[in-house]
PDB file of C-alpha atoms in Angstrom:
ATOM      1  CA  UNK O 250     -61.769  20.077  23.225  1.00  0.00           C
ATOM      2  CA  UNK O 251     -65.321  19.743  21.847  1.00  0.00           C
ATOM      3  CA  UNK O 252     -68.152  19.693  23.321  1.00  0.00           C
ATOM      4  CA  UNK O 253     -71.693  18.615  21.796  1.00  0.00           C
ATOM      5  CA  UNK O 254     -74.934  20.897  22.186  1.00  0.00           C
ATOM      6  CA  UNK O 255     -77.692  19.083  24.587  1.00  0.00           C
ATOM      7  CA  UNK O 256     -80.649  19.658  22.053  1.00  0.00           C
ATOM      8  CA  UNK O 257     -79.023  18.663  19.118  1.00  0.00           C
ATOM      9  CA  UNK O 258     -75.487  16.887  19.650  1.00  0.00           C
ATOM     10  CA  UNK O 259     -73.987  19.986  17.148  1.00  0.00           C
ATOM     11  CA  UNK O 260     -70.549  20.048  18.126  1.00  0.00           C
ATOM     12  CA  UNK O 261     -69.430  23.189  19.722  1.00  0.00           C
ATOM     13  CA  UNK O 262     -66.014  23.831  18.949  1.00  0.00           C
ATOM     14  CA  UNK O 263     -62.850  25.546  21.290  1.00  0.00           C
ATOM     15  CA  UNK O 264     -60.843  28.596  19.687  1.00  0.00           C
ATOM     16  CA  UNK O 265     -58.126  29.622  20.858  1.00  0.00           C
ATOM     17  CA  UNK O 266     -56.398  32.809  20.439  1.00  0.00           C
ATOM     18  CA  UNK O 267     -52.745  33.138  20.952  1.00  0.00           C
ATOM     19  CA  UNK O 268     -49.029  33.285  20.612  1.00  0.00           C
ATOM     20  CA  UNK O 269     -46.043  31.116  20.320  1.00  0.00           C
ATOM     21  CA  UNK O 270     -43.168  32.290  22.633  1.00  0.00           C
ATOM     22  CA  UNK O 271     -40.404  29.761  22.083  1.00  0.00           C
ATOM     23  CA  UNK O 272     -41.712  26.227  22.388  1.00  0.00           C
ATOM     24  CA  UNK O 273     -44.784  27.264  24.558  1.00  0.00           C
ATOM     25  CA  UNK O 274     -48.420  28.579  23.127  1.00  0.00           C
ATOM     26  CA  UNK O 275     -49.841  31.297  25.256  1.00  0.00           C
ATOM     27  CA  UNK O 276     -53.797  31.784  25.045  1.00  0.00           C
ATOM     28  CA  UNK O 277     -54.949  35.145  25.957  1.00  0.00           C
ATOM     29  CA  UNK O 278     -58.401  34.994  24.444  1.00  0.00           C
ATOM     30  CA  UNK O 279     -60.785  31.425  24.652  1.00  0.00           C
ATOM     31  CA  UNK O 280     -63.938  31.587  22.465  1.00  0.00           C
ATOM     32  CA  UNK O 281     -66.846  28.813  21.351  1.00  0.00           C
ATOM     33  CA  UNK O 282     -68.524  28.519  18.027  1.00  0.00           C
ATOM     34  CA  UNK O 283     -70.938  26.448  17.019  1.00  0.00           C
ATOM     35  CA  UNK O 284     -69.903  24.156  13.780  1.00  0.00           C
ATOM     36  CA  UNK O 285     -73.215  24.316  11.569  1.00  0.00           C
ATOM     37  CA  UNK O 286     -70.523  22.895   9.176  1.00  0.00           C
ATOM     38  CA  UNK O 287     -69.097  19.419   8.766  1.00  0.00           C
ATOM     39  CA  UNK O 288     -67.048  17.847  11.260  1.00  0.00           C
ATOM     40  CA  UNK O 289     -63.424  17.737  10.369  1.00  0.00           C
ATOM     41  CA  UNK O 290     -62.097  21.337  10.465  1.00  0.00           C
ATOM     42  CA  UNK O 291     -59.938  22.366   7.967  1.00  0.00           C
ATOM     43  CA  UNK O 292     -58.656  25.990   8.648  1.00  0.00           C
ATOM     44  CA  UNK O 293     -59.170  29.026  10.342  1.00  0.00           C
ATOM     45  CA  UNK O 294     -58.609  32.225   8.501  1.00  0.00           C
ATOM     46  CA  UNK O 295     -58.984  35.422  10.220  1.00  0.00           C
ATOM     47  CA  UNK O 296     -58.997  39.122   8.312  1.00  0.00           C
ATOM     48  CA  UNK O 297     -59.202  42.334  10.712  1.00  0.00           C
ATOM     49  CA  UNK O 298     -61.513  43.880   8.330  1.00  0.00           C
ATOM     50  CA  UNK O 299     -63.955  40.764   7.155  1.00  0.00           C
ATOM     51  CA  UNK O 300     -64.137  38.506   9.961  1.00  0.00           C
ATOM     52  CA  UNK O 301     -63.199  34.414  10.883  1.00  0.00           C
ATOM     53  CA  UNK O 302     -63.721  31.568   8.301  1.00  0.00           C
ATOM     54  CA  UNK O 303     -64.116  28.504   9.430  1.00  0.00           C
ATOM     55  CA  UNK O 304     -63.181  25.549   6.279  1.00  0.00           C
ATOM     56  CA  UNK O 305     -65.330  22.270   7.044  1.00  0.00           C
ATOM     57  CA  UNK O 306     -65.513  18.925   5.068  1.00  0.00           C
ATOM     58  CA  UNK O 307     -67.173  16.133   4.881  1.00  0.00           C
ATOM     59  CA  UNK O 308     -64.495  12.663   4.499  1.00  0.00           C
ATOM     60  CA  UNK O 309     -66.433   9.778   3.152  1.00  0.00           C
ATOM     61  CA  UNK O 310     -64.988   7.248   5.908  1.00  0.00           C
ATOM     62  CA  UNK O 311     -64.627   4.640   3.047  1.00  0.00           C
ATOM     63  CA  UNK O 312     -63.346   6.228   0.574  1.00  0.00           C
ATOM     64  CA  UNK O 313     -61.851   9.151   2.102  1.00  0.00           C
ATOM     65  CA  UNK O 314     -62.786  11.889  -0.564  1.00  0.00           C
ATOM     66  CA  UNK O 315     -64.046  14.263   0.497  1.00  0.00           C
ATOM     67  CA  UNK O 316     -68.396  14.323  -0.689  1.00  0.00           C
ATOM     68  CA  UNK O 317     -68.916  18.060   0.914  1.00  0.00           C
ATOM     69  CA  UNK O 318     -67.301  21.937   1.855  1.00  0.00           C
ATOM     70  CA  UNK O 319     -68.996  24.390   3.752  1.00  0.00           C
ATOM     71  CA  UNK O 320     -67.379  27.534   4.768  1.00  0.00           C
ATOM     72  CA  UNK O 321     -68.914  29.081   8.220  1.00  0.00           C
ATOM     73  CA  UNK O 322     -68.442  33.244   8.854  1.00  0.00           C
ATOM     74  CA  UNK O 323     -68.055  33.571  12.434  1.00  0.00           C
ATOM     75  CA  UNK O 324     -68.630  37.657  14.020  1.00  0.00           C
ATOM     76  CA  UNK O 325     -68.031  37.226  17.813  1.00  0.00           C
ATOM     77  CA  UNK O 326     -70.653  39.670  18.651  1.00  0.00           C
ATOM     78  CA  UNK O 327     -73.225  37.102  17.496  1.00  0.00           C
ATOM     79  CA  UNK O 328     -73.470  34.969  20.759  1.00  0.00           C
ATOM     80  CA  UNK O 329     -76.079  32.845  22.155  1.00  0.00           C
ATOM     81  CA  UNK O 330     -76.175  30.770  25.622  1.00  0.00           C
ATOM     82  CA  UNK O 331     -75.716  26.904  24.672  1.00  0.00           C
ATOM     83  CA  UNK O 332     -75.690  23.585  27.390  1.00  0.00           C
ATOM     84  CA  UNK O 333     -73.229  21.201  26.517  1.00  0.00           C
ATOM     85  CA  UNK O 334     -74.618  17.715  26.791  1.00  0.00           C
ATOM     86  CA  UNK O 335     -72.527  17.241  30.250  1.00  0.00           C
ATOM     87  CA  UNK O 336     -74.659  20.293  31.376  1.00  0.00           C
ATOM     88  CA  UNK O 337     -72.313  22.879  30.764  1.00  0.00           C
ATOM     89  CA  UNK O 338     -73.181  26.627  29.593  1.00  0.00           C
ATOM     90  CA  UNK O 339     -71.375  28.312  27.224  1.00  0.00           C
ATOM     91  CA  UNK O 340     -71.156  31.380  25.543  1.00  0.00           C
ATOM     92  CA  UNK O 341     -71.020  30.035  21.723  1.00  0.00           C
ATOM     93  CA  UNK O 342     -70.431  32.246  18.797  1.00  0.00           C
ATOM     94  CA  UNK O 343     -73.223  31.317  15.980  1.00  0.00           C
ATOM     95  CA  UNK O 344     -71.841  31.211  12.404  1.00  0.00           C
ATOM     96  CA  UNK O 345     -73.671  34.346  10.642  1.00  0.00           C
ATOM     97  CA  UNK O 346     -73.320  32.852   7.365  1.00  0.00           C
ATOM     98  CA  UNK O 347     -72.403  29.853   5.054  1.00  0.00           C
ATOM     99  CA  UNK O 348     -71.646  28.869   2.109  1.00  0.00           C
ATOM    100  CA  UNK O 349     -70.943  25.377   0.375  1.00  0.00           C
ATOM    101  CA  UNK O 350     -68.759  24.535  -1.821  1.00  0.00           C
ATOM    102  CA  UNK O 351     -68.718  20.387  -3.310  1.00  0.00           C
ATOM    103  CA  UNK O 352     -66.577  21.088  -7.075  1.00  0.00           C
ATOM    104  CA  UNK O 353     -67.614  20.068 -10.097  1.00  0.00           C
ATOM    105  CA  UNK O 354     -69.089  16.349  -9.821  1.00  0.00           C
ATOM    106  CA  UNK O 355     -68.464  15.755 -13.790  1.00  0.00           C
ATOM    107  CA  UNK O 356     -64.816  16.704 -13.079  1.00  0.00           C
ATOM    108  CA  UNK O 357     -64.034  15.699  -9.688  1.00  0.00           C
ATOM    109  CA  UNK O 358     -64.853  12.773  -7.164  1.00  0.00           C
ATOM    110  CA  UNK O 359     -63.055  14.406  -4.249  1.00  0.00           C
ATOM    111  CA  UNK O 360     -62.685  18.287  -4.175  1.00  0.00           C
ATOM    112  CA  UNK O 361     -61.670  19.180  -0.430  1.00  0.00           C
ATOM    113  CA  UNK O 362     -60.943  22.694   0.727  1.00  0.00           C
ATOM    114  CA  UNK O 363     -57.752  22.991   2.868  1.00  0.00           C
ATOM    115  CA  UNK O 364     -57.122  26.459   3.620  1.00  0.00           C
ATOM    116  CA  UNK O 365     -58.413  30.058   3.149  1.00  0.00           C
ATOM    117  CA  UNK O 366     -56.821  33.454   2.031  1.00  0.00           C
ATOM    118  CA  UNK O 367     -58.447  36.482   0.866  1.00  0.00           C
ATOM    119  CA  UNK O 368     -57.261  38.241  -2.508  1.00  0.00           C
ATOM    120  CA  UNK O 369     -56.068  41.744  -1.638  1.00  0.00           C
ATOM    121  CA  UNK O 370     -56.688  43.214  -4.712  1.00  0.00           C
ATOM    122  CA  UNK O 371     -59.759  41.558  -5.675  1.00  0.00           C
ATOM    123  CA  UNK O 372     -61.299  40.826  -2.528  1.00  0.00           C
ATOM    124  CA  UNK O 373     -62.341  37.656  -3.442  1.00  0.00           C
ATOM    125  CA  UNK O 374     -61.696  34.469  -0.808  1.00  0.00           C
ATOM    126  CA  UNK O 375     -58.991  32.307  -2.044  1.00  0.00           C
ATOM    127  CA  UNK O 376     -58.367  28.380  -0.884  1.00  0.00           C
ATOM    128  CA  UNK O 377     -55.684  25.749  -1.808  1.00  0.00           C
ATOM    129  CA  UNK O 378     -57.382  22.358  -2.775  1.00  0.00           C
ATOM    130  CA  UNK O 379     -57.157  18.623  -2.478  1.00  0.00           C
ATOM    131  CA  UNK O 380     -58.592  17.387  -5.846  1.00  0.00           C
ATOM    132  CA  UNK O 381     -59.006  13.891  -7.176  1.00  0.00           C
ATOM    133  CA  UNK O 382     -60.463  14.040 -10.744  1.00  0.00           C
ATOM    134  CA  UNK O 383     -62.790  11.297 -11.900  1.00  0.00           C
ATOM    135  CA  UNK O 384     -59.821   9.931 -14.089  1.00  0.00           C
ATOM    136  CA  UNK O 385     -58.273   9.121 -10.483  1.00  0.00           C
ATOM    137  CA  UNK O 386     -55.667  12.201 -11.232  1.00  0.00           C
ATOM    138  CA  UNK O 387     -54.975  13.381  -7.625  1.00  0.00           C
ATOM    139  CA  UNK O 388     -54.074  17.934  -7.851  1.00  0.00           C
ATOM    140  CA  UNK O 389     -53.423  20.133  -5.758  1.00  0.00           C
ATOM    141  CA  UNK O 390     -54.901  23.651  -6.895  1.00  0.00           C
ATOM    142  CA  UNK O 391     -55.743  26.959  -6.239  1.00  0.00           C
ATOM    143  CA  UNK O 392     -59.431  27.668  -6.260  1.00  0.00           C
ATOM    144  CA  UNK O 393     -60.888  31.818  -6.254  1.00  0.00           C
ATOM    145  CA  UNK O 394     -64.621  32.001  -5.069  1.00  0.00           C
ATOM    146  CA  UNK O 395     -65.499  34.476  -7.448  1.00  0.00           C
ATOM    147  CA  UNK O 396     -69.042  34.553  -6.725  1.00  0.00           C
ATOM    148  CA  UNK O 397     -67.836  35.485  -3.163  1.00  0.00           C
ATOM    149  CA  UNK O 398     -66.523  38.990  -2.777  1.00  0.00           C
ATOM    150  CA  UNK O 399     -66.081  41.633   0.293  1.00  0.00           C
ATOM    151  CA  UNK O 400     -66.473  45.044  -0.463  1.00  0.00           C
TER     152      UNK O 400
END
């Protein structure tokens, strides 16, 4: 469940951390972030050595393409005390870093990151894509950040 920040209405999002056993989802870790993002949540991708992505997007309502991407790099060391607008305080994990990504406007009227992997080899981010080009050709693709690499 969300919850929205008193000063500002940012959403502050649940995570939870987990495993399937059978049917049933066991949580044995709960953490808060705050989405500096866009508010539908695409994916969470997590790498032992690099840290948690968060995918956002922004979906025109209208239309439903999607008009924005921003990734958000979440390190759970960087905390901060937050009131939910109900008066609730949490212990929210602030995004450390972001990046957007919108696709080529001349090519594309809807270019909406899905999911995230990172390239073993290369160590660049990788994420499958939901593209509609502006001939109204609908794609699914495969899109490397190459300007985006982890050492």
């Amino acid at each position: 469940k969300n919850e929205k920040e008193q000063s500002t209405s940012r959403a502050i999002c649940c995570l939870l951390i987990g495993e399937f056993s059978g049917n049933t989802f066991n949580v044995s870790q709960t953490h808060y972030f705050l989405n500096t993002g866009y508010e539908t949540i695409q994916d969470i991708f997590h790498d032992d050595n690099y840290g948690t992505f968060v995918v956002t997007c922004n979906i025109n309502k209208t239309t439903k393409y999607t008009q924005a991407n921003r990734v958000l790099h979440l390190t759970p060391t960087r905390r901060k005390s937050l009131t939910t607008s109900n008066g609730k305080k949490l212990n929210v994990i602030i995004p450390d870093f972001a990046f957007d990504n919108d696709g080529d406007r001349t090519e594309f009227i809807s270019f909406e990151l899905e999911s995230l992997a990172l390239d073993s080899t290369t160590k660049n981010l990788i994420a499958s894509v939901n593209a509609v080009t502006t001939s109204r050709t609908t794609a699914d693709a495969v899109y490397r950040f190459s300007t985006v690499e982890f050492l």
